[in-house]
Every structure is written in structure tokens, then in C-alpha cells.
Short mmCIF file of C-alpha atoms and ligand atoms in Angstrom, two decimals:
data_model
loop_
_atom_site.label_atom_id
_atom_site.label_comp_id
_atom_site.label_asym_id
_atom_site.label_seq_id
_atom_site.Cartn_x
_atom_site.Cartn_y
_atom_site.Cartn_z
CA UNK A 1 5.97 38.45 20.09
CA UNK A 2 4.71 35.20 18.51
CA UNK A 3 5.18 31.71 20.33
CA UNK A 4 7.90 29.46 19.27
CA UNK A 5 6.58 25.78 19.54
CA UNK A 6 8.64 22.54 18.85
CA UNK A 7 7.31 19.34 18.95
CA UNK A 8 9.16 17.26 20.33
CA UNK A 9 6.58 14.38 20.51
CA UNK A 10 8.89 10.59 20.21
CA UNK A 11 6.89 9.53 16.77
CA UNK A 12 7.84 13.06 15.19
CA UNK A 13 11.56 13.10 16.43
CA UNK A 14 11.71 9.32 15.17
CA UNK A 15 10.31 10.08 11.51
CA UNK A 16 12.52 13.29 11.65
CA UNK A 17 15.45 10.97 12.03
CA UNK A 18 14.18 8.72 9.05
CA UNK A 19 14.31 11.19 6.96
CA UNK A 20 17.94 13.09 8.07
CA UNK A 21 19.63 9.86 6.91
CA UNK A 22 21.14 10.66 3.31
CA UNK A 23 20.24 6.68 1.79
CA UNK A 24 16.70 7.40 2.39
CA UNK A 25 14.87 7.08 -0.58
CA UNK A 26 12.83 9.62 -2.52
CA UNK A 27 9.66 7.31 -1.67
CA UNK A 28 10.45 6.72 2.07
CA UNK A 29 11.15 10.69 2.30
CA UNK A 30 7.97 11.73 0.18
CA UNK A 31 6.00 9.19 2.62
CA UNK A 32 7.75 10.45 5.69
CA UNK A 33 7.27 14.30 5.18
CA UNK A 34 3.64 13.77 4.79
CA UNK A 35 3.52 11.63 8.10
CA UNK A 36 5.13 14.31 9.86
CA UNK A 37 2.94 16.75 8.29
CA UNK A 38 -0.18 15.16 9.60
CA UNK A 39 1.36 14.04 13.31
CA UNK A 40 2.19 18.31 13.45
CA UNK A 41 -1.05 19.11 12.12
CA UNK A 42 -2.94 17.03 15.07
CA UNK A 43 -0.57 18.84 17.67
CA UNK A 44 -0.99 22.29 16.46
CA UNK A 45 -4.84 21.89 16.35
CA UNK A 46 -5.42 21.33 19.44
CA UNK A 47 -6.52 25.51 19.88
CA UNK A 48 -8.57 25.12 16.96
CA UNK A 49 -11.77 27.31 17.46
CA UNK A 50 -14.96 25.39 17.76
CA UNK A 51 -18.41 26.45 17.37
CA UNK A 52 -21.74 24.45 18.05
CA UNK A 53 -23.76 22.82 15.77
CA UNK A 54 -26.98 20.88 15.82
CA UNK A 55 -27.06 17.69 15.19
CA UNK A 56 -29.78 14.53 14.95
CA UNK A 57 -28.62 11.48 16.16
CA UNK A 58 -29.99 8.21 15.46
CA UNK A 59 -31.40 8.75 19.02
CA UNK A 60 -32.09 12.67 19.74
CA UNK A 61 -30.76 15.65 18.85
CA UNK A 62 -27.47 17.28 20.49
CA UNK A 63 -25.28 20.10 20.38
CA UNK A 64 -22.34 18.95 19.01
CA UNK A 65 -19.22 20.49 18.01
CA UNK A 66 -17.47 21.81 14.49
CA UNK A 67 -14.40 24.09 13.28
CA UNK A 68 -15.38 27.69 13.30
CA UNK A 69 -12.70 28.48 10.80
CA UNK A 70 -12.29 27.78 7.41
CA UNK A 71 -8.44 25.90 7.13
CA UNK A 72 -6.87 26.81 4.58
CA UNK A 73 -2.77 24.97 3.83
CA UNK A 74 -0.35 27.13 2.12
CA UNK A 75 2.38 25.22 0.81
CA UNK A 76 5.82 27.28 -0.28
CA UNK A 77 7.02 25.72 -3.91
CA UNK A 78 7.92 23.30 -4.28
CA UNK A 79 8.94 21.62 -0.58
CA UNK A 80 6.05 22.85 1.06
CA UNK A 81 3.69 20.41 -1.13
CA UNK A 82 5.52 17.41 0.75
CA UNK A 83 3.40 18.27 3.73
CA UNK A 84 0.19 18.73 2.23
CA UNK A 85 -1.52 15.38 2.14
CA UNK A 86 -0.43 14.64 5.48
CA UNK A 87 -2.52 17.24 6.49
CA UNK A 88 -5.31 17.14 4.23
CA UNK A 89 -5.60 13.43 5.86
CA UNK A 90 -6.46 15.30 9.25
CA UNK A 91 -8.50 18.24 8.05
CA UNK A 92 -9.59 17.21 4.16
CA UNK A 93 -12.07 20.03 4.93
CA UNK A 94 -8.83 22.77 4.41
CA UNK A 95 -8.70 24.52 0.97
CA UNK A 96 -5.39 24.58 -0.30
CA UNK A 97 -3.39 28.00 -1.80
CA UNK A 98 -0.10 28.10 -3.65
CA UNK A 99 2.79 30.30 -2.98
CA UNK A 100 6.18 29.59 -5.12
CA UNK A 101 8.96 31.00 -4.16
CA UNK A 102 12.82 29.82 -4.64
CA UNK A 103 16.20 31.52 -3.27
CA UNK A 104 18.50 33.03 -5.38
CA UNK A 105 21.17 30.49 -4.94
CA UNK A 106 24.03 33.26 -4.62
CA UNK A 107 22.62 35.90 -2.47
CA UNK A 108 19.48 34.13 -0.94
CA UNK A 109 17.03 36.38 -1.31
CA UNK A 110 13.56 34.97 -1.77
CA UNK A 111 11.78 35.27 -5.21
CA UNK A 112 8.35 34.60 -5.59
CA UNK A 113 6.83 33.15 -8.81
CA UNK A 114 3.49 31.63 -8.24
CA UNK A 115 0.88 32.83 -5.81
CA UNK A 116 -2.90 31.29 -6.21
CA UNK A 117 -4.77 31.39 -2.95
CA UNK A 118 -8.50 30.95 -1.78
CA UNK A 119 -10.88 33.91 -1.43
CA UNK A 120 -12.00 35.24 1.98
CA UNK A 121 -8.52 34.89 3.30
CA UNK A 122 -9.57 37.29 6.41
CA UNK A 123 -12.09 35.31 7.96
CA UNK A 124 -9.83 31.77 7.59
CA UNK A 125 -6.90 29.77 9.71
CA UNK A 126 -3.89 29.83 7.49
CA UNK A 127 -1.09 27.51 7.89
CA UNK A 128 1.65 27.77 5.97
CA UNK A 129 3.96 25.23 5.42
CA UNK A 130 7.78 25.00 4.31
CA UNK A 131 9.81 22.07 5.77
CA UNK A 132 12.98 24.30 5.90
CA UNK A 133 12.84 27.67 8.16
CA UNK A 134 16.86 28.68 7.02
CA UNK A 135 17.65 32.32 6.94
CA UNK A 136 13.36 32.92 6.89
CA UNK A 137 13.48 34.83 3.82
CA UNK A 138 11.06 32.51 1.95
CA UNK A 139 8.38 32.16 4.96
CA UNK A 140 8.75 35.86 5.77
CA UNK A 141 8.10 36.60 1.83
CA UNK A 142 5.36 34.05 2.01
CA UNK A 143 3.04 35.28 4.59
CA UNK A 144 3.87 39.33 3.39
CA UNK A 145 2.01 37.86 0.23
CA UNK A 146 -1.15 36.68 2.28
CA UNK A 147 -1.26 40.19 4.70
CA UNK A 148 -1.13 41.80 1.47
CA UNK A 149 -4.45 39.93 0.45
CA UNK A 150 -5.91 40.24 3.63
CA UNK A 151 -5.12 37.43 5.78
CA UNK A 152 -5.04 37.71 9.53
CA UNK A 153 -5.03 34.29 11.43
CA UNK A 154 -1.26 32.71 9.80
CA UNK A 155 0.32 30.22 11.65
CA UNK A 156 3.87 28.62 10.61
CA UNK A 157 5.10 24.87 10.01
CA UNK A 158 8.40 23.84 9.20
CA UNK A 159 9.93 20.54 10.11
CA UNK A 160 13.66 22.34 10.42
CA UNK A 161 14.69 25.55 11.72
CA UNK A 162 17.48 27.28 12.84
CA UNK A 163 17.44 30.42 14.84
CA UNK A 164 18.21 32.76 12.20
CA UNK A 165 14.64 32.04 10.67
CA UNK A 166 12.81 32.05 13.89
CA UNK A 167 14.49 35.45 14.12
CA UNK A 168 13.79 36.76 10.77
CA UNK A 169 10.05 35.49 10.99
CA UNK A 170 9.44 36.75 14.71
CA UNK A 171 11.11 40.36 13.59
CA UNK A 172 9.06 40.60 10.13
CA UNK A 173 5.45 39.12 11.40
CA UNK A 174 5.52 39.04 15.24
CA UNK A 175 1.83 38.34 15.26
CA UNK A 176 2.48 34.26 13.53
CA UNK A 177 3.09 31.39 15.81
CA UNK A 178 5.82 29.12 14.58
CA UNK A 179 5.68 25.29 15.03
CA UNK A 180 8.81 23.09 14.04
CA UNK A 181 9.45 19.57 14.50
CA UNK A 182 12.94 20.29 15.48
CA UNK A 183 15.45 23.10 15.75
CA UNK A 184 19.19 22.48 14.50
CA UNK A 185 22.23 24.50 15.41
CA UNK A 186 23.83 25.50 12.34
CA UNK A 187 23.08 27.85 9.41
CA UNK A 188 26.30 27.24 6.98
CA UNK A 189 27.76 29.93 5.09
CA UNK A 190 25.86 28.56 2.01
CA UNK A 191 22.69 29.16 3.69
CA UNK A 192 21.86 25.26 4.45
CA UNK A 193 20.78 23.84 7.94
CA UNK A 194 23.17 21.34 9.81
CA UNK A 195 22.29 18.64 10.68
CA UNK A 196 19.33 19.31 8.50
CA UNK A 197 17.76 17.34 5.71
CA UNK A 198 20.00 18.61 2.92
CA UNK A 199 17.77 20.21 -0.17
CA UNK A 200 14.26 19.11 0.66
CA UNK A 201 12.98 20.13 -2.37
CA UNK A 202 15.30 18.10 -4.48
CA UNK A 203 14.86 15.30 -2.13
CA UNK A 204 11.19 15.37 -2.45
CA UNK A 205 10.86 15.17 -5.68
CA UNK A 206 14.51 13.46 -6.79
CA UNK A 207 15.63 16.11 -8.71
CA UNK A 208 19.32 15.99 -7.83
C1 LIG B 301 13.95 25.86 0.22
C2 LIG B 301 12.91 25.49 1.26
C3 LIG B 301 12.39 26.84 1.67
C4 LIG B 301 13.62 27.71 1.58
C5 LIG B 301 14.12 27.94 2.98
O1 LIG B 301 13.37 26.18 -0.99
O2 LIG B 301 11.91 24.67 0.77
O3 LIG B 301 11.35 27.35 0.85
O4 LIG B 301 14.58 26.97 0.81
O5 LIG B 301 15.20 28.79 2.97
P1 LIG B 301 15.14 30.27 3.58
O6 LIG B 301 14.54 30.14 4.92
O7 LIG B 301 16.60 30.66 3.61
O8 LIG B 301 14.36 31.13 2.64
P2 LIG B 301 14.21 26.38 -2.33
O9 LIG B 301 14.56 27.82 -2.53
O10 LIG B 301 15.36 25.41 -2.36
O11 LIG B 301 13.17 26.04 -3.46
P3 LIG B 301 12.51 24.62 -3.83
O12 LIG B 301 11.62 24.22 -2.67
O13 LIG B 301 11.74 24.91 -5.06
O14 LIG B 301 13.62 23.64 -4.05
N1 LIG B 302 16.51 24.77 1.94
C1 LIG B 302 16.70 23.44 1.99
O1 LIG B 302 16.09 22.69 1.21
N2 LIG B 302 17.55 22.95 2.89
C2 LIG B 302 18.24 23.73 3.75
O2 LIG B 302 19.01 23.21 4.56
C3 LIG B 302 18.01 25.12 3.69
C4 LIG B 302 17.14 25.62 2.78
#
């Protein structure tokens, strides 16, 4: 069974707070999302694999130390991008694949539209990123799309989950750690989180 890992570090649960508050901006929000992106991103590092590497130094050589793994950040369509940049700002070494995929607004499901990924996806660290972990149909259908191209090594960020995603994502792909910044209580009956952040996507982007 995968690890479940929130991080409840005080600068992430203050940003997360930020951006709950409905008359924050779409700027503030964009900003905020990516902050939060890059604060997870230093957490969830920390088991990075290292190898050595040789380096000269203005005064001898020495064995340093460099990422063994190619990164590479899958963002979900559209709310996923939000947390891209914050990341990028940690590792700018990470390739970057697309996966779009929206909910049918009446039953849920997940449909995907858009998928453009980096080669070699079986030799590299995936992360892939959706702020919102709801009823887990999009991250579930998200990470069946990179298994089915070969990837192995998939970890999970959201900012928000609730326990029916955790759930759904621990059930469908047992073998991907999820990392959240918080988990909320409530799935409503229209398939949005309480407290949550309300539509990230159209907050993102200020397209409602
Ligand atoms: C939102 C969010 C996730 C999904 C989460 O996307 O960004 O991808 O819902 O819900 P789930 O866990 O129930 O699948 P949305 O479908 O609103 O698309 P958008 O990002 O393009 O707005
Ligand atoms: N997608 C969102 O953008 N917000 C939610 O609360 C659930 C899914």
C-alpha cells in the first residue's frame, strides 16, 4: 500500500490558507499555488536518489553528489500547470509532460484530452501534480496513462484531498506515494472539496 504524506509544515498551511479565502485574487492565487508547489517539492525530495559524480574544484577534485533520476513534472490540465514553476524553480533540471483531463460535470468521470509526455518514462521520477485529489478519478486516469507508456517511479501532489481520492488512488495504483498539503473533510454531493479552494482551475486562470 502506498504512503499517505501531508505536509503540514507552518509556511505551507499558511499559503494554503491564503489561497482558501474566496477575495483572493487570480494573481495572489496563481503566485501562491506555485509557492506551495515549490515549498512541497523541497519536502518530498528529500528521498531523492543520488549518485556520485566527479568534480574539479577550484582547489582539487572531489566526489560530489547529483540526482540519479531524470525528474520529470506531470501537470493534469489545466490546474495542475499552477504548480509547475514552483517546482521547476527547485529542480529546473525536470522535463515537463502534459496530461489533460476534465470531469464530466454531471457524472464525474474523468476524460482525457491531451497527453504529450517525455521519452524514457521507465528509467525517470515522475511527479504528477493536480492541486485537487476529489473523488481521484482524474489522478487515477492520469498515472493509468503513464503505466501504459511505461512509467514506473510516479509519485502524487495535490495541495487538497479528501479521503475518497486517497482511496480511489491507493485502490487503483497502490504502488504511488501521495503527498498533499492538507486533507479536508468533505466531498459534497457535487463532487467539490469543503473547505477546499473552490474550482482551482477557474481560479487559476479567472475563468469564472
Ligand atoms: C479539477 C482538478 C482535478 C480534478 C479533481 O479539474 O484540477 O483535475 O478536478 O477532481 P477528481 O479528483 O474528482 O477527478 P477539472 O475537471 O475542473 O478541470 P480543469 O482543471 O480543466 O478546470
Ligand atoms: N476540482 C476543483 O477544482 N475543486 C474541487 O473542490 C474539486 C475538484
Amino acid at each position: 500500500m502506498s504512503k499517505v504524506v501531508i505536509l503540514d509544515h507552518p509556511l505551507i498551511a499558511h499559503k494554503v490558507t491564503h489561497i482558501r479565502k474566496k477575495t483572493t485574487n487570480t494573481k495572489e492565487f496563481r503566485e501562491t499555488v506555485s509557492e506551495i508547489g515549490g515549498l512541497m517539492a523541497f519536502e518530498i525530495s528529500r528521498d531523492f536518489p543520488l549518485q556520485d559524480v566527479n568534480v574539479e574544484t577550484p582547489m582539487c577534485m572531489h566526489v560530489g553528489k547529483e540526482l540519479s533520476k531524470q525528474v520529470i513534472i506531470v501537470p493534469i490540465l489545466r490546474a495542475g500547470l499552477g504548480m509547475v514553476e514552483g517546482i521547476l524553480n527547485l529542480i529546473p533540471t525536470s522535463k515537463v509532460g502534459h496530461i489533460g483531463i476534465y470531469r464530466d460535470e454531471e457524472t464525474l468521470e474523468p476524460k482525457e484530452y491531451f497527453a504529450k509526455l517525455p521519452t524514457n518514462l521507465d528509467e525517470a521520477l515522475i511527479l504528477v501534480v493536480d492541486p485537487m485529489l476529489a473523488t481521484g478519478g482524474s489522478a487515477s486516469a492520469a498515472i493509468t496513462v503513464l503505466k501504459k507508456r511505461g512509467a514506473k517511479d510516479i509519485r502524487f501532489i495535490g495541495l487538497v484531498g479528501v479521503d475518497e481520492g486517497i482511496k480511489k488512488l491507493q485502490s487503483d495504483h497502490p504502488d504511488v506515494d501521495i503527498y498533499l498539503a492538507c486533507k479536508d473533510a468533505v466531498l459534497n454531493e457535487h463532487g467539490y472539496i469543503e473547505p477546499g479552494l473552490g474550482d482551482c482551475g477557474d481560479r487559476l486562470f479567472g475563468t469564472k
